[in-house]
């Protein structure tokens, strides 16, 4: 997961940048021996056109305006390197809060919610809504449903790691309107489906579809068939998809992104409206 950049090699990146650059002659590697040799948190850095691109072997990347001189380029690479080292630091169960430990136990048990865990596995959790919120986010971020994977995801994400007792979850969790697992969020009158269901949408003709934002600003909405990347006119026009036979609304979310949800009825609303 989050591996946007599976092949971070000198040849692969050079080829990609040469292909994309307005002026291919400007593509140049910025060598930093320590950063290049660190297979854990290091990577490769290049300039092309007037941009400095830094790629971590682990998959993250960073673009900025090329400062144009060796010292400032090295400073940018070292700043990136330190952030990667921080995100890759080892984290143990003892380093995280009761809420995170309970969320990890739920992840490993594939529990429907924190409240399903035996009492000793949710020790210290007094706010079940917050515990469930941490659990849903962790399920989204962890590559595998294991403690190791969850701790790696937490190390890389301070905002999730620092969620604690004094925070109110920004959204209460609700049962996914399709499968009943925990889900987060509501867009207009639609309760969002869970992460698992989100990836299972099909159009009127039974073809798998995904929505995306038309502009690079994250606005507009279009749906494509996943089999041949052709536009699905029906979904784009009508904003309807089906997940496990249940009709769902799909469209542009309020602040960009794409929501998929089912209309919230007052009787089922966890939002108290
Ligand atoms: Zn679901
Ligand atoms: Zn279609």
Tab-separated table of C-alpha atoms and ligand atoms in Angstrom:
chain	number	residue	atom	x	y	z
A	1	UNK	CA	0.000	0.000	0.000
A	2	UNK	CA	1.032	3.613	-0.582
A	3	UNK	CA	3.715	2.295	-2.860
A	4	UNK	CA	3.272	4.686	-5.757
A	5	UNK	CA	6.789	4.098	-6.856
A	6	UNK	CA	7.622	0.425	-6.967
A	7	UNK	CA	10.743	0.720	-9.096
A	8	UNK	CA	13.065	3.299	-7.681
A	9	UNK	CA	16.157	2.587	-9.730
A	10	UNK	CA	18.580	4.997	-11.353
A	11	UNK	CA	17.740	3.694	-14.840
A	12	UNK	CA	13.984	3.565	-14.298
A	13	UNK	CA	13.726	7.092	-12.946
A	14	UNK	CA	16.077	8.584	-15.510
A	15	UNK	CA	14.001	7.054	-18.273
A	16	UNK	CA	10.746	8.332	-16.788
A	17	UNK	CA	12.061	11.864	-16.246
A	18	UNK	CA	13.625	12.087	-19.710
A	19	UNK	CA	10.293	11.044	-21.134
A	20	UNK	CA	8.340	13.642	-19.144
A	21	UNK	CA	10.708	16.625	-19.183
A	22	UNK	CA	10.077	19.688	-21.351
A	23	UNK	CA	13.821	19.719	-21.898
A	24	UNK	CA	15.259	16.170	-21.573
A	25	UNK	CA	18.803	17.575	-21.545
A	26	UNK	CA	18.157	19.043	-18.075
A	27	UNK	CA	17.680	15.628	-16.418
A	28	UNK	CA	20.542	15.089	-14.000
A	29	UNK	CA	21.014	12.939	-10.933
A	30	UNK	CA	22.012	14.738	-7.740
A	31	UNK	CA	24.279	12.208	-6.072
A	32	UNK	CA	24.300	11.979	-2.279
A	33	UNK	CA	26.351	8.944	-1.298
A	34	UNK	CA	24.809	8.405	2.159
A	35	UNK	CA	21.222	8.875	1.019
A	36	UNK	CA	21.742	6.680	-2.053
A	37	UNK	CA	23.319	3.869	0.009
A	38	UNK	CA	20.601	3.749	2.708
A	39	UNK	CA	18.320	0.965	1.500
A	40	UNK	CA	15.939	1.507	4.426
A	41	UNK	CA	15.176	5.249	4.360
A	42	UNK	CA	17.260	6.512	1.461
A	43	UNK	CA	16.587	6.922	-2.229
A	44	UNK	CA	17.556	8.896	-5.310
A	45	UNK	CA	17.341	12.575	-6.236
A	46	UNK	CA	17.166	14.196	-9.646
A	47	UNK	CA	16.687	17.589	-11.223
A	48	UNK	CA	14.775	18.047	-14.437
A	49	UNK	CA	13.470	21.223	-16.009
A	50	UNK	CA	13.476	23.442	-12.920
A	51	UNK	CA	12.356	20.828	-10.481
A	52	UNK	CA	14.045	18.782	-7.774
A	53	UNK	CA	12.474	15.323	-7.384
A	54	UNK	CA	13.425	13.076	-4.479
A	55	UNK	CA	12.323	9.432	-4.499
A	56	UNK	CA	12.494	7.129	-1.469
A	57	UNK	CA	13.197	3.458	-2.174
A	58	UNK	CA	10.178	2.773	0.036
A	59	UNK	CA	7.842	4.596	-2.327
A	60	UNK	CA	7.255	8.164	-1.117
A	61	UNK	CA	8.437	11.082	-3.156
A	62	UNK	CA	8.794	14.812	-2.937
A	63	UNK	CA	8.908	17.509	-5.577
A	64	UNK	CA	10.084	21.074	-5.131
A	65	UNK	CA	11.495	23.923	-7.153
A	66	UNK	CA	15.152	23.203	-7.846
A	67	UNK	CA	17.176	25.633	-5.693
A	68	UNK	CA	19.852	25.464	-8.388
A	69	UNK	CA	22.988	25.025	-6.264
A	70	UNK	CA	24.679	22.019	-4.665
A	71	UNK	CA	24.391	23.125	-1.002
A	72	UNK	CA	20.670	23.810	-1.111
A	73	UNK	CA	19.982	20.641	-3.078
A	74	UNK	CA	21.879	18.608	-0.473
A	75	UNK	CA	19.949	20.365	2.325
A	76	UNK	CA	16.652	19.429	0.640
A	77	UNK	CA	17.762	15.800	0.211
A	78	UNK	CA	18.892	15.571	3.832
A	79	UNK	CA	15.626	17.075	5.087
A	80	UNK	CA	13.695	14.462	3.097
A	81	UNK	CA	16.036	11.721	4.370
A	82	UNK	CA	15.458	12.721	8.013
A	83	UNK	CA	11.679	12.645	7.521
A	84	UNK	CA	11.939	9.158	6.019
A	85	UNK	CA	14.132	7.974	8.894
A	86	UNK	CA	11.578	9.333	11.341
A	87	UNK	CA	8.679	7.602	9.571
A	88	UNK	CA	10.640	4.346	9.448
A	89	UNK	CA	11.638	4.407	13.125
A	90	UNK	CA	10.788	1.246	15.061
A	91	UNK	CA	7.669	1.537	17.182
A	92	UNK	CA	6.595	-1.081	19.754
A	93	UNK	CA	3.188	-1.837	21.249
A	94	UNK	CA	4.441	-0.258	24.480
A	95	UNK	CA	5.021	3.042	22.613
A	96	UNK	CA	1.395	3.534	21.568
A	97	UNK	CA	-1.735	4.399	23.539
A	98	UNK	CA	-4.398	2.050	24.895
A	99	UNK	CA	-6.603	3.157	22.003
A	100	UNK	CA	-4.007	2.168	19.426
A	101	UNK	CA	-3.325	-1.157	21.160
A	102	UNK	CA	-7.057	-1.924	21.159
A	103	UNK	CA	-7.327	-0.942	17.475
A	104	UNK	CA	-4.405	-3.245	16.665
A	105	UNK	CA	-6.059	-6.107	18.611
A	106	UNK	CA	-9.271	-5.496	16.639
A	107	UNK	CA	-7.339	-5.450	13.367
A	108	UNK	CA	-5.645	-8.754	14.141
A	109	UNK	CA	-8.943	-10.320	15.247
A	110	UNK	CA	-10.795	-8.844	12.241
A	111	UNK	CA	-13.370	-7.649	14.802
A	112	UNK	CA	-16.483	-5.744	13.745
A	113	UNK	CA	-15.603	-3.094	16.329
A	114	UNK	CA	-13.549	-2.399	19.450
A	115	UNK	CA	-16.592	-3.173	21.602
A	116	UNK	CA	-16.431	-6.801	20.404
A	117	UNK	CA	-13.010	-7.373	21.969
A	118	UNK	CA	-12.568	-9.126	25.313
A	119	UNK	CA	-12.114	-6.566	28.106
A	120	UNK	CA	-8.363	-7.172	28.487
A	121	UNK	CA	-7.801	-6.316	24.808
A	122	UNK	CA	-9.432	-2.905	25.162
A	123	UNK	CA	-7.934	-1.974	28.497
A	124	UNK	CA	-8.084	1.786	29.079
A	125	UNK	CA	-10.548	2.491	26.289
A	126	UNK	CA	-13.418	4.496	27.744
A	127	UNK	CA	-14.595	6.152	24.550
A	128	UNK	CA	-15.676	3.335	22.192
A	129	UNK	CA	-16.514	5.786	19.374
A	130	UNK	CA	-12.967	7.130	19.421
A	131	UNK	CA	-11.535	3.599	19.600
A	132	UNK	CA	-13.578	2.576	16.574
A	133	UNK	CA	-12.501	5.668	14.689
A	134	UNK	CA	-8.829	4.808	15.314
A	135	UNK	CA	-9.568	1.221	14.256
A	136	UNK	CA	-11.157	2.186	10.932
A	137	UNK	CA	-8.294	4.545	10.069
A	138	UNK	CA	-5.730	1.941	11.022
A	139	UNK	CA	-7.435	-0.677	8.884
A	140	UNK	CA	-7.171	1.759	5.990
A	141	UNK	CA	-3.470	2.519	6.512
A	142	UNK	CA	-1.986	-0.824	7.540
A	143	UNK	CA	-0.858	-2.909	4.567
A	144	UNK	CA	-1.577	-6.171	6.405
A	145	UNK	CA	-3.850	-6.949	9.378
A	146	UNK	CA	-0.896	-7.557	11.699
A	147	UNK	CA	0.592	-5.687	14.665
A	148	UNK	CA	3.886	-5.186	12.789
A	149	UNK	CA	2.195	-3.647	9.823
A	150	UNK	CA	-0.045	-1.481	12.031
A	151	UNK	CA	2.939	-0.189	14.022
A	152	UNK	CA	4.756	0.693	10.794
A	153	UNK	CA	1.674	2.596	9.607
A	154	UNK	CA	1.462	4.452	12.931
A	155	UNK	CA	5.158	5.383	12.869
A	156	UNK	CA	4.599	6.972	9.462
A	157	UNK	CA	1.519	8.944	10.463
A	158	UNK	CA	1.773	11.346	13.397
A	159	UNK	CA	-1.804	12.563	13.101
A	160	UNK	CA	-3.092	9.025	13.623
A	161	UNK	CA	-0.495	8.164	16.262
A	162	UNK	CA	-1.331	11.261	18.307
A	163	UNK	CA	-5.083	10.748	18.372
A	164	UNK	CA	-5.940	10.217	22.008
A	165	UNK	CA	-8.233	10.454	24.942
A	166	UNK	CA	-8.874	14.174	24.584
A	167	UNK	CA	-9.812	14.077	20.920
A	168	UNK	CA	-13.329	13.868	19.678
A	169	UNK	CA	-13.557	11.729	16.563
A	170	UNK	CA	-14.380	14.158	13.724
A	171	UNK	CA	-17.008	11.695	12.524
A	172	UNK	CA	-18.708	8.944	14.474
A	173	UNK	CA	-18.382	5.544	12.816
A	174	UNK	CA	-21.488	3.917	11.442
A	175	UNK	CA	-22.229	0.459	10.073
A	176	UNK	CA	-21.469	0.370	6.341
A	177	UNK	CA	-24.849	0.631	4.583
A	178	UNK	CA	-23.833	-2.283	2.341
A	179	UNK	CA	-22.006	-4.829	4.514
A	180	UNK	CA	-22.367	-3.595	8.091
A	181	UNK	CA	-18.645	-3.222	8.875
A	182	UNK	CA	-17.550	0.047	10.448
A	183	UNK	CA	-17.313	2.975	8.061
A	184	UNK	CA	-16.576	6.680	8.478
A	185	UNK	CA	-18.100	9.772	6.982
A	186	UNK	CA	-21.163	11.261	5.459
A	187	UNK	CA	-21.355	13.437	2.344
A	188	UNK	CA	-24.570	15.453	2.080
A	189	UNK	CA	-27.307	12.950	2.837
A	190	UNK	CA	-25.221	9.888	1.979
A	191	UNK	CA	-23.637	7.605	4.568
A	192	UNK	CA	-20.310	6.417	3.205
A	193	UNK	CA	-19.706	2.768	2.488
A	194	UNK	CA	-16.645	1.105	4.085
A	195	UNK	CA	-13.233	0.778	2.478
A	196	UNK	CA	-13.812	-2.796	1.334
A	197	UNK	CA	-17.092	-1.971	-0.381
A	198	UNK	CA	-15.711	1.225	-1.919
A	199	UNK	CA	-13.592	-0.874	-4.272
A	200	UNK	CA	-16.433	-3.164	-5.359
A	201	UNK	CA	-18.670	-0.774	-7.350
A	202	UNK	CA	-20.133	-1.874	-10.641
A	203	UNK	CA	-22.129	0.130	-13.183
A	204	UNK	CA	-25.544	-0.599	-14.673
A	205	UNK	CA	-23.900	-2.939	-17.172
A	206	UNK	CA	-22.165	-4.959	-14.489
A	207	UNK	CA	-18.677	-3.624	-15.179
A	208	UNK	CA	-16.357	-2.602	-12.319
A	209	UNK	CA	-16.081	1.190	-12.171
A	210	UNK	CA	-14.154	3.796	-10.214
A	211	UNK	CA	-14.783	7.501	-9.890
A	212	UNK	CA	-12.137	10.184	-10.122
A	213	UNK	CA	-11.914	13.948	-10.096
A	214	UNK	CA	-11.635	15.477	-13.517
A	215	UNK	CA	-9.322	18.348	-12.679
A	216	UNK	CA	-5.975	18.242	-10.941
A	217	UNK	CA	-7.530	20.533	-8.310
A	218	UNK	CA	-9.601	17.545	-7.220
A	219	UNK	CA	-12.940	18.805	-8.545
A	220	UNK	CA	-15.372	17.483	-11.129
A	221	UNK	CA	-16.453	13.880	-11.389
A	222	UNK	CA	-16.048	11.167	-13.969
A	223	UNK	CA	-16.331	7.391	-13.775
A	224	UNK	CA	-14.253	4.884	-15.739
A	225	UNK	CA	-14.583	1.184	-16.363
A	226	UNK	CA	-11.678	-0.550	-14.674
A	227	UNK	CA	-11.399	-3.202	-17.416
A	228	UNK	CA	-10.479	-0.898	-20.299
A	229	UNK	CA	-10.317	2.602	-18.693
A	230	UNK	CA	-13.171	3.805	-20.932
A	231	UNK	CA	-15.528	6.434	-19.511
A	232	UNK	CA	-18.736	5.005	-18.074
A	233	UNK	CA	-21.285	7.489	-19.374
A	234	UNK	CA	-24.094	6.091	-17.261
A	235	UNK	CA	-22.262	6.385	-13.950
A	236	UNK	CA	-20.804	9.771	-14.848
A	237	UNK	CA	-24.243	11.110	-15.784
A	238	UNK	CA	-26.439	9.483	-13.175
A	239	UNK	CA	-24.081	9.077	-10.210
A	240	UNK	CA	-25.303	5.576	-9.399
A	241	UNK	CA	-23.382	2.346	-8.832
A	242	UNK	CA	-24.181	-1.025	-7.321
A	243	UNK	CA	-22.253	-2.806	-4.588
A	244	UNK	CA	-23.329	-6.357	-3.780
A	245	UNK	CA	-26.658	-5.576	-5.389
A	246	UNK	CA	-27.310	-2.421	-3.357
A	247	UNK	CA	-27.749	0.837	-5.250
A	248	UNK	CA	-25.365	3.541	-4.060
A	249	UNK	CA	-24.795	7.177	-4.946
A	250	UNK	CA	-21.364	8.163	-6.275
A	251	UNK	CA	-20.037	11.650	-6.936
A	252	UNK	CA	-17.641	14.425	-6.137
A	253	UNK	CA	-17.123	14.852	-2.401
A	254	UNK	CA	-17.342	18.287	-0.812
A	255	UNK	CA	-13.643	19.044	-0.726
A	256	UNK	CA	-12.548	16.937	-3.673
A	257	UNK	CA	-12.275	13.180	-3.792
A	258	UNK	CA	-15.107	10.822	-4.591
A	259	UNK	CA	-17.776	9.608	-2.180
A	260	UNK	CA	-19.845	6.437	-2.446
A	261	UNK	CA	-22.771	6.200	-0.070
A	262	UNK	CA	-26.351	5.301	0.568
A	263	UNK	CA	-29.014	7.812	1.524
A	264	UNK	CA	-29.240	8.243	5.272
A	265	UNK	CA	-32.703	7.879	6.719
A	266	UNK	CA	-33.508	9.568	10.048
A	267	UNK	CA	-34.190	6.201	11.662
A	268	UNK	CA	-30.722	4.879	10.810
A	269	UNK	CA	-28.774	8.096	11.246
A	270	UNK	CA	-25.908	8.023	13.707
A	271	UNK	CA	-25.696	11.793	13.208
A	272	UNK	CA	-28.713	12.618	15.339
A	273	UNK	CA	-30.533	14.710	12.791
B	1	LIG	ZN1	-18.976	-2.298	3.458
B	2	LIG	ZN1	-20.615	1.353	-17.429
